[in-house]
PDB file of C-alpha atoms and ligand atoms in Angstrom:
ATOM      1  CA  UNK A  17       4.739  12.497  15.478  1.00  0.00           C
ATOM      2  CA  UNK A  18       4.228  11.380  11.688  1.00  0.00           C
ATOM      3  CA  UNK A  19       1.996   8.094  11.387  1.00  0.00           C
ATOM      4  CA  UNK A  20       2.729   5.696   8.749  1.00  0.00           C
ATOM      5  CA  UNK A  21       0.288   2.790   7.724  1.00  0.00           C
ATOM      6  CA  UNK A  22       1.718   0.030   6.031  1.00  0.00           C
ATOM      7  CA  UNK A  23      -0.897  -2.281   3.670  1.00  0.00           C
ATOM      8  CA  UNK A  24       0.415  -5.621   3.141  1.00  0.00           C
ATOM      9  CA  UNK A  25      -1.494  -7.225  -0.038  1.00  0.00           C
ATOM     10  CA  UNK A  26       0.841 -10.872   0.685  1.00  0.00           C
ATOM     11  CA  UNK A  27      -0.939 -13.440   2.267  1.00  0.00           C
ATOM     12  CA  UNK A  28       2.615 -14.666   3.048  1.00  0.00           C
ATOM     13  CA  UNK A  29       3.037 -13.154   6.294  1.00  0.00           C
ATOM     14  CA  UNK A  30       6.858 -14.206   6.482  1.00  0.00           C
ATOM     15  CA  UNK A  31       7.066 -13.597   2.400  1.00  0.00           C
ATOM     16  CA  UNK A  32       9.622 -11.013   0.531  1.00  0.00           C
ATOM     17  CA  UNK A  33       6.810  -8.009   0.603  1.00  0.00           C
ATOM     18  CA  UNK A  34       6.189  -8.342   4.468  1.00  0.00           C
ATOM     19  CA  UNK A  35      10.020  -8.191   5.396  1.00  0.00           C
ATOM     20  CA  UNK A  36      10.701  -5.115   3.067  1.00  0.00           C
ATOM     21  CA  UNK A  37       7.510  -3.361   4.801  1.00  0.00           C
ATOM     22  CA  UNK A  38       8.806  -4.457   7.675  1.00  0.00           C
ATOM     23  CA  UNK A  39      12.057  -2.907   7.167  1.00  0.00           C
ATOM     24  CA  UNK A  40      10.245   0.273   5.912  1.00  0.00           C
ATOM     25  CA  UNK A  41       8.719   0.280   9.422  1.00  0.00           C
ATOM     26  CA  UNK A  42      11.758  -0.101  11.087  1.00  0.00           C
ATOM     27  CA  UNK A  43      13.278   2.578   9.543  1.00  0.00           C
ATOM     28  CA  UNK A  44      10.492   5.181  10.394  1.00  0.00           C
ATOM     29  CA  UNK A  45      10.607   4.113  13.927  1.00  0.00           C
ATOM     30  CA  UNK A  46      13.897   4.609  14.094  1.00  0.00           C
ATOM     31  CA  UNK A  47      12.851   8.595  13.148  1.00  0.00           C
ATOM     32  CA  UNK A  48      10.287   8.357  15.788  1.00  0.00           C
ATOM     33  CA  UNK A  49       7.485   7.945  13.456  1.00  0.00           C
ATOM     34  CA  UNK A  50       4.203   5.919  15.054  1.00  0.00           C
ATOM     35  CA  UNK A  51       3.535   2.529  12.620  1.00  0.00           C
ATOM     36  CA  UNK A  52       1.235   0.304  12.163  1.00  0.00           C
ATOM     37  CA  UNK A  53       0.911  -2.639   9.393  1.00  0.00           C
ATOM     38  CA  UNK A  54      -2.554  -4.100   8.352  1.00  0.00           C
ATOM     39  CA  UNK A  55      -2.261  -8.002   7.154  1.00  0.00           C
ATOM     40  CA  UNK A  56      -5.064  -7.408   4.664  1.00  0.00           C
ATOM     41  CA  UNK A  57      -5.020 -11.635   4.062  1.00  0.00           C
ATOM     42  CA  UNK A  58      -6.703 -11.517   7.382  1.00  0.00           C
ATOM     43  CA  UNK A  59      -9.590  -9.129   7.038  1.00  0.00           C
ATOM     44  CA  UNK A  60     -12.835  -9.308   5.755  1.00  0.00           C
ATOM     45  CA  UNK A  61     -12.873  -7.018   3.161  1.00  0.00           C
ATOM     46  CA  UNK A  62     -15.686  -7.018   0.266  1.00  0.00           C
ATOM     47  CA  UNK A  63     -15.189  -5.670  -3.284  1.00  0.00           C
ATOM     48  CA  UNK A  64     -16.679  -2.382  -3.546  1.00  0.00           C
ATOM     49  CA  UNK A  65     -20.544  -3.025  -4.447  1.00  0.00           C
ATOM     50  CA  UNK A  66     -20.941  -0.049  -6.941  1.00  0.00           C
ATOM     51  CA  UNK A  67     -24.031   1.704  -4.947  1.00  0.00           C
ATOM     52  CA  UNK A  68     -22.846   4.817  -4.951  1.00  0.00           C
ATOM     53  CA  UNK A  69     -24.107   5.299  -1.051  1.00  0.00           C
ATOM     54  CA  UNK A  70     -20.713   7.165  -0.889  1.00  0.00           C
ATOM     55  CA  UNK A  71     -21.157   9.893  -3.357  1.00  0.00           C
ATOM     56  CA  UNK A  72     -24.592  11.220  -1.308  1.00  0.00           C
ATOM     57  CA  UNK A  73     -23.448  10.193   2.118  1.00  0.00           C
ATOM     58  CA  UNK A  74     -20.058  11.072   2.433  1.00  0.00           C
ATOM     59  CA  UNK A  75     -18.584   7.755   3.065  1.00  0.00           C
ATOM     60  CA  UNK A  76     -18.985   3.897   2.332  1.00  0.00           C
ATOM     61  CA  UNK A  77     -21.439   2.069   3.603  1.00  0.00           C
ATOM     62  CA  UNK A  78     -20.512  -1.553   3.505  1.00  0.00           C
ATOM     63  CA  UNK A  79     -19.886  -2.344   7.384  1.00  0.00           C
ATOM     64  CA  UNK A  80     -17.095  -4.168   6.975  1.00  0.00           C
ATOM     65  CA  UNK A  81     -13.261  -4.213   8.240  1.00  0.00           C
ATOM     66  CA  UNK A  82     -12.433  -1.447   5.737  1.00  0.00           C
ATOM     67  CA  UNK A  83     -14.023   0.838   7.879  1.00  0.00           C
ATOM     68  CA  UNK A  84     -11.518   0.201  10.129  1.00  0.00           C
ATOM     69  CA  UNK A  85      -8.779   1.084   7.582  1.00  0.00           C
ATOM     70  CA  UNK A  86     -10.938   3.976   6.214  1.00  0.00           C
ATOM     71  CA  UNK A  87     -10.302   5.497   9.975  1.00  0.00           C
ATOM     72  CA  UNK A  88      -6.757   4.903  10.276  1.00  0.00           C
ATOM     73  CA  UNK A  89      -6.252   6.395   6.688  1.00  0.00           C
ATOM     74  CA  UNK A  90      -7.520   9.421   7.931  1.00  0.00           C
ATOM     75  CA  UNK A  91      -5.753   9.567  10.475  1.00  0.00           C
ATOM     76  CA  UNK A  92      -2.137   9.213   8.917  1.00  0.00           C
ATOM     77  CA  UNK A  93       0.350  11.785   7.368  1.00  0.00           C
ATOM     78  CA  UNK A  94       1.342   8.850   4.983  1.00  0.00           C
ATOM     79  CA  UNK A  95       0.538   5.371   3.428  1.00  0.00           C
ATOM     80  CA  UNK A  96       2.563   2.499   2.269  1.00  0.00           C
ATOM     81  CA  UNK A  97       0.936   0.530  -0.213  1.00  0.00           C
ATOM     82  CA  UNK A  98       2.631  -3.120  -0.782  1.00  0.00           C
ATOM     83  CA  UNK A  99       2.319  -5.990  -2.545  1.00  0.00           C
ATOM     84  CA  UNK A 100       3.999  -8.736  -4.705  1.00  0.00           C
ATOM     85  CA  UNK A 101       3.440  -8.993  -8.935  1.00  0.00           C
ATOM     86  CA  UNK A 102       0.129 -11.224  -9.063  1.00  0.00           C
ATOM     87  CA  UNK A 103      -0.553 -11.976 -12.583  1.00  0.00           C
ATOM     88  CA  UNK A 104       1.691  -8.949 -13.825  1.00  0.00           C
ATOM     89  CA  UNK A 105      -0.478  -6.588 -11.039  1.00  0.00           C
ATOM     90  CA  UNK A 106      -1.265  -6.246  -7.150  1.00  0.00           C
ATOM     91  CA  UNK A 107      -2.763  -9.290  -5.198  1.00  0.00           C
ATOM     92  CA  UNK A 108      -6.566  -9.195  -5.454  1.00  0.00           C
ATOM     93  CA  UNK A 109      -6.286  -8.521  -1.194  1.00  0.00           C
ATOM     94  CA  UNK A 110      -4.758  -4.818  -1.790  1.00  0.00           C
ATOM     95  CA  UNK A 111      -6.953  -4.563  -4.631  1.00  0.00           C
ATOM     96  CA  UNK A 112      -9.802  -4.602  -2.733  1.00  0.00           C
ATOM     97  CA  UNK A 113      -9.047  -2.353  -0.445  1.00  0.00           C
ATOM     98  CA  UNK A 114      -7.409   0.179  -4.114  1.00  0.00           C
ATOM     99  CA  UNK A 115     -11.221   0.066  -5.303  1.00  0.00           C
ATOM    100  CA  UNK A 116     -13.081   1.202  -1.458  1.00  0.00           C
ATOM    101  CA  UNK A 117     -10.872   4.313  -1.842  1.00  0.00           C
ATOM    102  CA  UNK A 118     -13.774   5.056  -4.241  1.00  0.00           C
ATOM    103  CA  UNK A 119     -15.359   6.807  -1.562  1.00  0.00           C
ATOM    104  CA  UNK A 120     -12.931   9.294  -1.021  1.00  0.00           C
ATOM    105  CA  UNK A 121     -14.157  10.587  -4.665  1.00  0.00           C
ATOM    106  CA  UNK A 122     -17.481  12.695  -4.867  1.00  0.00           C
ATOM    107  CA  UNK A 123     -19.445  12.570  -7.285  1.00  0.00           C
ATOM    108  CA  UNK A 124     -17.506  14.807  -9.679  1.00  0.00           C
ATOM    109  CA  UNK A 125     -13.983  12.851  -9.479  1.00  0.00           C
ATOM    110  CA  UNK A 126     -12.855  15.495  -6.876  1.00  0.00           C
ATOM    111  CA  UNK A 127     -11.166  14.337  -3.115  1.00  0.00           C
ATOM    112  CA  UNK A 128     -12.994  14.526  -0.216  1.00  0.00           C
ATOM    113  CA  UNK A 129      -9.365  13.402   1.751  1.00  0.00           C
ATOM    114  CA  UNK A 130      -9.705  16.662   4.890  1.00  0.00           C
ATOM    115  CA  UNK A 131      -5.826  16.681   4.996  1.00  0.00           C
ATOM    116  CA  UNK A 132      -2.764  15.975   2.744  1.00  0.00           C
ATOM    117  CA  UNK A 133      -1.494  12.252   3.319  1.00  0.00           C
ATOM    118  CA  UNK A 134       1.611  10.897   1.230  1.00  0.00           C
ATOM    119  CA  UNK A 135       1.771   7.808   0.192  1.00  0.00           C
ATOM    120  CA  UNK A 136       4.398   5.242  -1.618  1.00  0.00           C
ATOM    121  CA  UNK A 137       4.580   1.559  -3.316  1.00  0.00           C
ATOM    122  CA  UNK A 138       6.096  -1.370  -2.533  1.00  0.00           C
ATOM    123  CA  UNK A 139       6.315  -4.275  -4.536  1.00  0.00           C
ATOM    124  CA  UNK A 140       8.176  -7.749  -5.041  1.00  0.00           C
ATOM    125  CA  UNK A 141       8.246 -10.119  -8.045  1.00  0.00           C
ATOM    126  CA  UNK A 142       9.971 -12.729  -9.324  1.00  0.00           C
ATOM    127  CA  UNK A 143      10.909 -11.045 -12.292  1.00  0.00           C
ATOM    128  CA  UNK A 144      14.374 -10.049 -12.613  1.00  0.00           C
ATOM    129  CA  UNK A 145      14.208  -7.297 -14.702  1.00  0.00           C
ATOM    130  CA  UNK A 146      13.716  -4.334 -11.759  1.00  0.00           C
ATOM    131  CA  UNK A 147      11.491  -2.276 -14.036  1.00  0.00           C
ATOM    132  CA  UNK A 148       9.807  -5.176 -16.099  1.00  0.00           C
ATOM    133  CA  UNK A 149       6.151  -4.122 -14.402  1.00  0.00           C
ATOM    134  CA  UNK A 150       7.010  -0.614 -14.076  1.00  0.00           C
ATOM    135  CA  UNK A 151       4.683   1.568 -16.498  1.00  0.00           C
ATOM    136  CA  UNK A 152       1.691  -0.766 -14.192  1.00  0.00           C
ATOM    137  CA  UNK A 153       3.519   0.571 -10.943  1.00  0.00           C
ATOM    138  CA  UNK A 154       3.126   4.078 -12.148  1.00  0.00           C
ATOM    139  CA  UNK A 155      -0.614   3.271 -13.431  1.00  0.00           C
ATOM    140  CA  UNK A 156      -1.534   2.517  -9.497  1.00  0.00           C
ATOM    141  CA  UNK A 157       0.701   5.772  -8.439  1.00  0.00           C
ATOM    142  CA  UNK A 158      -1.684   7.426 -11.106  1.00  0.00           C
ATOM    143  CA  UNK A 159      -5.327   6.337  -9.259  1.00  0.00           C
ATOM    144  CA  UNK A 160      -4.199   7.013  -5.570  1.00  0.00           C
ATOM    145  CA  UNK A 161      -3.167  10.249  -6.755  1.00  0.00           C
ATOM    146  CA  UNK A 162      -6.712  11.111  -8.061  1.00  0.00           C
ATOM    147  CA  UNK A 163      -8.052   9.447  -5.082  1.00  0.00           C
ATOM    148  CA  UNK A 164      -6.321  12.572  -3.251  1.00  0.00           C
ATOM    149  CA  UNK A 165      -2.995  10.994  -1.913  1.00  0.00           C
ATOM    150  CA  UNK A 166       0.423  12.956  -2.261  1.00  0.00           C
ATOM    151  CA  UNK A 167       2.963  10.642  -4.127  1.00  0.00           C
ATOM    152  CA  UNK A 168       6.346  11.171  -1.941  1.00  0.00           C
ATOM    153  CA  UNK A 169       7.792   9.766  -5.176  1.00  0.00           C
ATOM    154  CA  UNK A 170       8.637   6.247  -4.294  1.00  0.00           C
ATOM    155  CA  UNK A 171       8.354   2.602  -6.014  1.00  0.00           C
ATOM    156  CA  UNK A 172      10.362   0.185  -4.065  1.00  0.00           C
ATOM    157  CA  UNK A 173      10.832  -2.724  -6.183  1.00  0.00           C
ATOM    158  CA  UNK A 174      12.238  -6.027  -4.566  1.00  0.00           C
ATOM    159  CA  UNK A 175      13.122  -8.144  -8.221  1.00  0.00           C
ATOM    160  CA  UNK A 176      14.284 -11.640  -8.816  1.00  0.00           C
ATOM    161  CA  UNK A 177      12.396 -12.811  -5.498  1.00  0.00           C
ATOM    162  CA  UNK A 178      10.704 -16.133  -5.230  1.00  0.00           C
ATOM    163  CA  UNK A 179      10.978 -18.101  -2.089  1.00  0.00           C
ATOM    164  CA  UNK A 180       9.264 -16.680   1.168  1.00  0.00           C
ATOM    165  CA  UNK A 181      11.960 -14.088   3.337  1.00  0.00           C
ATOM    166  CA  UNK A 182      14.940 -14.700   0.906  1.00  0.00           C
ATOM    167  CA  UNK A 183      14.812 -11.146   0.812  1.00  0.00           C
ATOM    168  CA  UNK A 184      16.210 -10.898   4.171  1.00  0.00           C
ATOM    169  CA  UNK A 185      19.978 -11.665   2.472  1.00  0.00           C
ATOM    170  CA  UNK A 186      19.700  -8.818   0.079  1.00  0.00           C
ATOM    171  CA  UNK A 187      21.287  -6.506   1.954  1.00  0.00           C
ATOM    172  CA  UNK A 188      20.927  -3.456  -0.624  1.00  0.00           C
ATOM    173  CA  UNK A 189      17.317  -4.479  -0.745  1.00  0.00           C
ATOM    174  CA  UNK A 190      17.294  -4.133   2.715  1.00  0.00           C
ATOM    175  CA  UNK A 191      19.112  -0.878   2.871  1.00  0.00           C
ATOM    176  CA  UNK A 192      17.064   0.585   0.387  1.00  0.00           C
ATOM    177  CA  UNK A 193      13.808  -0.402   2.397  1.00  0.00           C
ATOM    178  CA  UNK A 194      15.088   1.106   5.631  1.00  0.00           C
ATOM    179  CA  UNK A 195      16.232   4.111   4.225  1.00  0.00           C
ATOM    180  CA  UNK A 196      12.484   4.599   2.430  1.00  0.00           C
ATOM    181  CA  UNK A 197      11.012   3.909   5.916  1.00  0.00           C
ATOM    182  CA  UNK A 198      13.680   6.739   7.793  1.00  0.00           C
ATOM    183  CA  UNK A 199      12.745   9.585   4.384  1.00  0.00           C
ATOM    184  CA  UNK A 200       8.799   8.692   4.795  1.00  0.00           C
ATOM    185  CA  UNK A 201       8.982   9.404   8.555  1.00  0.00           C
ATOM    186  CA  UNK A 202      10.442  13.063   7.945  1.00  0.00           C
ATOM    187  CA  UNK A 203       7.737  15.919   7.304  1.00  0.00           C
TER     188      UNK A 203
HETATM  189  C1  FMN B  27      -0.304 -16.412  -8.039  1.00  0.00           C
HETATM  190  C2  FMN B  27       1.049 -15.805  -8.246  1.00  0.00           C
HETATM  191  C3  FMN B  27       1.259 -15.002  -9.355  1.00  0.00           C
HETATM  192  C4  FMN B  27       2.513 -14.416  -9.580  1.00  0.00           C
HETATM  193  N1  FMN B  27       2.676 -13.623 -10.677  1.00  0.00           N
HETATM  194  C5  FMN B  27       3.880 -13.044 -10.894  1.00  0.00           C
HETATM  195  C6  FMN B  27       4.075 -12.206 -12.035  1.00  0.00           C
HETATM  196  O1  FMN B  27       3.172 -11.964 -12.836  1.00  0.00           O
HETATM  197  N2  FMN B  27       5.314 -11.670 -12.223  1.00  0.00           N
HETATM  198  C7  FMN B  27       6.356 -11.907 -11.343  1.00  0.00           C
HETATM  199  O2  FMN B  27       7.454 -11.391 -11.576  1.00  0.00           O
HETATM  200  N3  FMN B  27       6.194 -12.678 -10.249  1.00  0.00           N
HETATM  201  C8  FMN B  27       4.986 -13.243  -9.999  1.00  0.00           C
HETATM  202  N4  FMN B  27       4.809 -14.031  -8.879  1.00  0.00           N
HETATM  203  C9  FMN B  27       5.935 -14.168  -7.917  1.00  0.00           C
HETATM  204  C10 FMN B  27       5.807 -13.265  -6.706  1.00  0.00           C
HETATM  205  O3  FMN B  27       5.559 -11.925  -7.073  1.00  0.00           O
HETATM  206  C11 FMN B  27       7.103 -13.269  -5.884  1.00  0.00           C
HETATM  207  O4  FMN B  27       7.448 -14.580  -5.500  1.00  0.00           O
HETATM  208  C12 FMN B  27       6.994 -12.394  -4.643  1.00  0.00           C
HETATM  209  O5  FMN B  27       8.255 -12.199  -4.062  1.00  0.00           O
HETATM  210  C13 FMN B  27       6.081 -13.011  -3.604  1.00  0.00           C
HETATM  211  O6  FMN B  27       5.960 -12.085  -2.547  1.00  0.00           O
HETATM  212  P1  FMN B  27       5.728 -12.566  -1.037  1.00  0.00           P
HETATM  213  O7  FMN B  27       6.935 -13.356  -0.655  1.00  0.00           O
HETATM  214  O8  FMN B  27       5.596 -11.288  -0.302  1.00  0.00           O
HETATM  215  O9  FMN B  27       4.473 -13.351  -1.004  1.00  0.00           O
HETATM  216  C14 FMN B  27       3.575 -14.647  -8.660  1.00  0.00           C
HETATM  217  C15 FMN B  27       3.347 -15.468  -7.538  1.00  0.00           C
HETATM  218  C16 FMN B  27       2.117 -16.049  -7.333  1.00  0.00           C
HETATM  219  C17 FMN B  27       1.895 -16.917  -6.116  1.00  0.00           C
END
């Protein structure tokens, strides 16, 4: 059974990027896959510290809720990264959480991930222009894949979004959300 783990970078939990995860989930379900979403808004997560205990250890330090995440990243077959357009980039939650993957790197920039894992983006703005943050987008596509991560391709954009859920009446959005969720969950 493929697991998927969803990172929500909203602190809306009822806002545009939690529905269209959501509906990613749904959609993977429906393929049988095994989901789970973490609210990052609600976890105590510290900026990575810069001590380089993971480059002789073998893993991060910091004893924090990441570790949490840091287990149940290694133990899916793919990752959903989401957030809205804060400031023209990610929220500062799933940013946090972008710079801990630093201890997946040793020491010479090369992954210590034991097993292939996918991953794709999600992200909503209010910006109606679909592609306006785009080249950004592709910038965070660019790190995870040095961090080791498999991009499936995929950058789900939700655009012209503003109020929390109106989403929900965009049914193409939706569409397109469920049908990412239903690809993701095949090997
Ligand atoms: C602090 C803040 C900064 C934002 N910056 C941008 C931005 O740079 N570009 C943009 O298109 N939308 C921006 N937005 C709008 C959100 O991306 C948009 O409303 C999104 O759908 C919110 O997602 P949510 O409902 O999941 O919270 C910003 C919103 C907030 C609260």
């Amino acid at each position: 059974m493929m697991k998927i783990v969803g990172f929500m970078g909203s602190p809306r939990k009822n806002g545009n990027t939690a529905v269209l995860l959501q509906q990613v989930m749904e959609g993977a379900k429906k393929e049988g896959a095994e989901c789970t979403v973490h609210y990052l808004n609600d976890l105590k997560i510290r900026g990575c510290q810069g001590c380089n205990a993971c480059k002789s250890k073998g893993y991060c330090v910091i004893p924090d809720d990441m570790q949490n995440i840091y287990q149940t990243i290694n133990e899916a077959d793919v990752l959903v990264f989401s957030s809205p357009v804060y400031m023209w980039e990610m929220t500062a939650q799933l940013k946090l959480v972008v710079d801990r993957l630093y201890a997946y790197l040793n020491a010479d920039y090369s992954s210590r991930l034991a097993k292939p894992i996918k991953f794709a983006l999600l992200f909503t703005q209010h910006r109606a222009v679909e592609d306006a943050f785009m080249p950004y987008f592709e910038s965070v596509a660019g790190i995870l894949k040095v961090i080791g991560f498999e991009f499936v391709p995929e950058i789900l954009v939700g655009s012209g979004l503003h109020d929390a859920g109106e989403v929900k009446s965009n049914d193409a959005l939706m569409e397109k959300a469920y049908k990412l969720g239903r690809k993701l969950s095949l090997k």
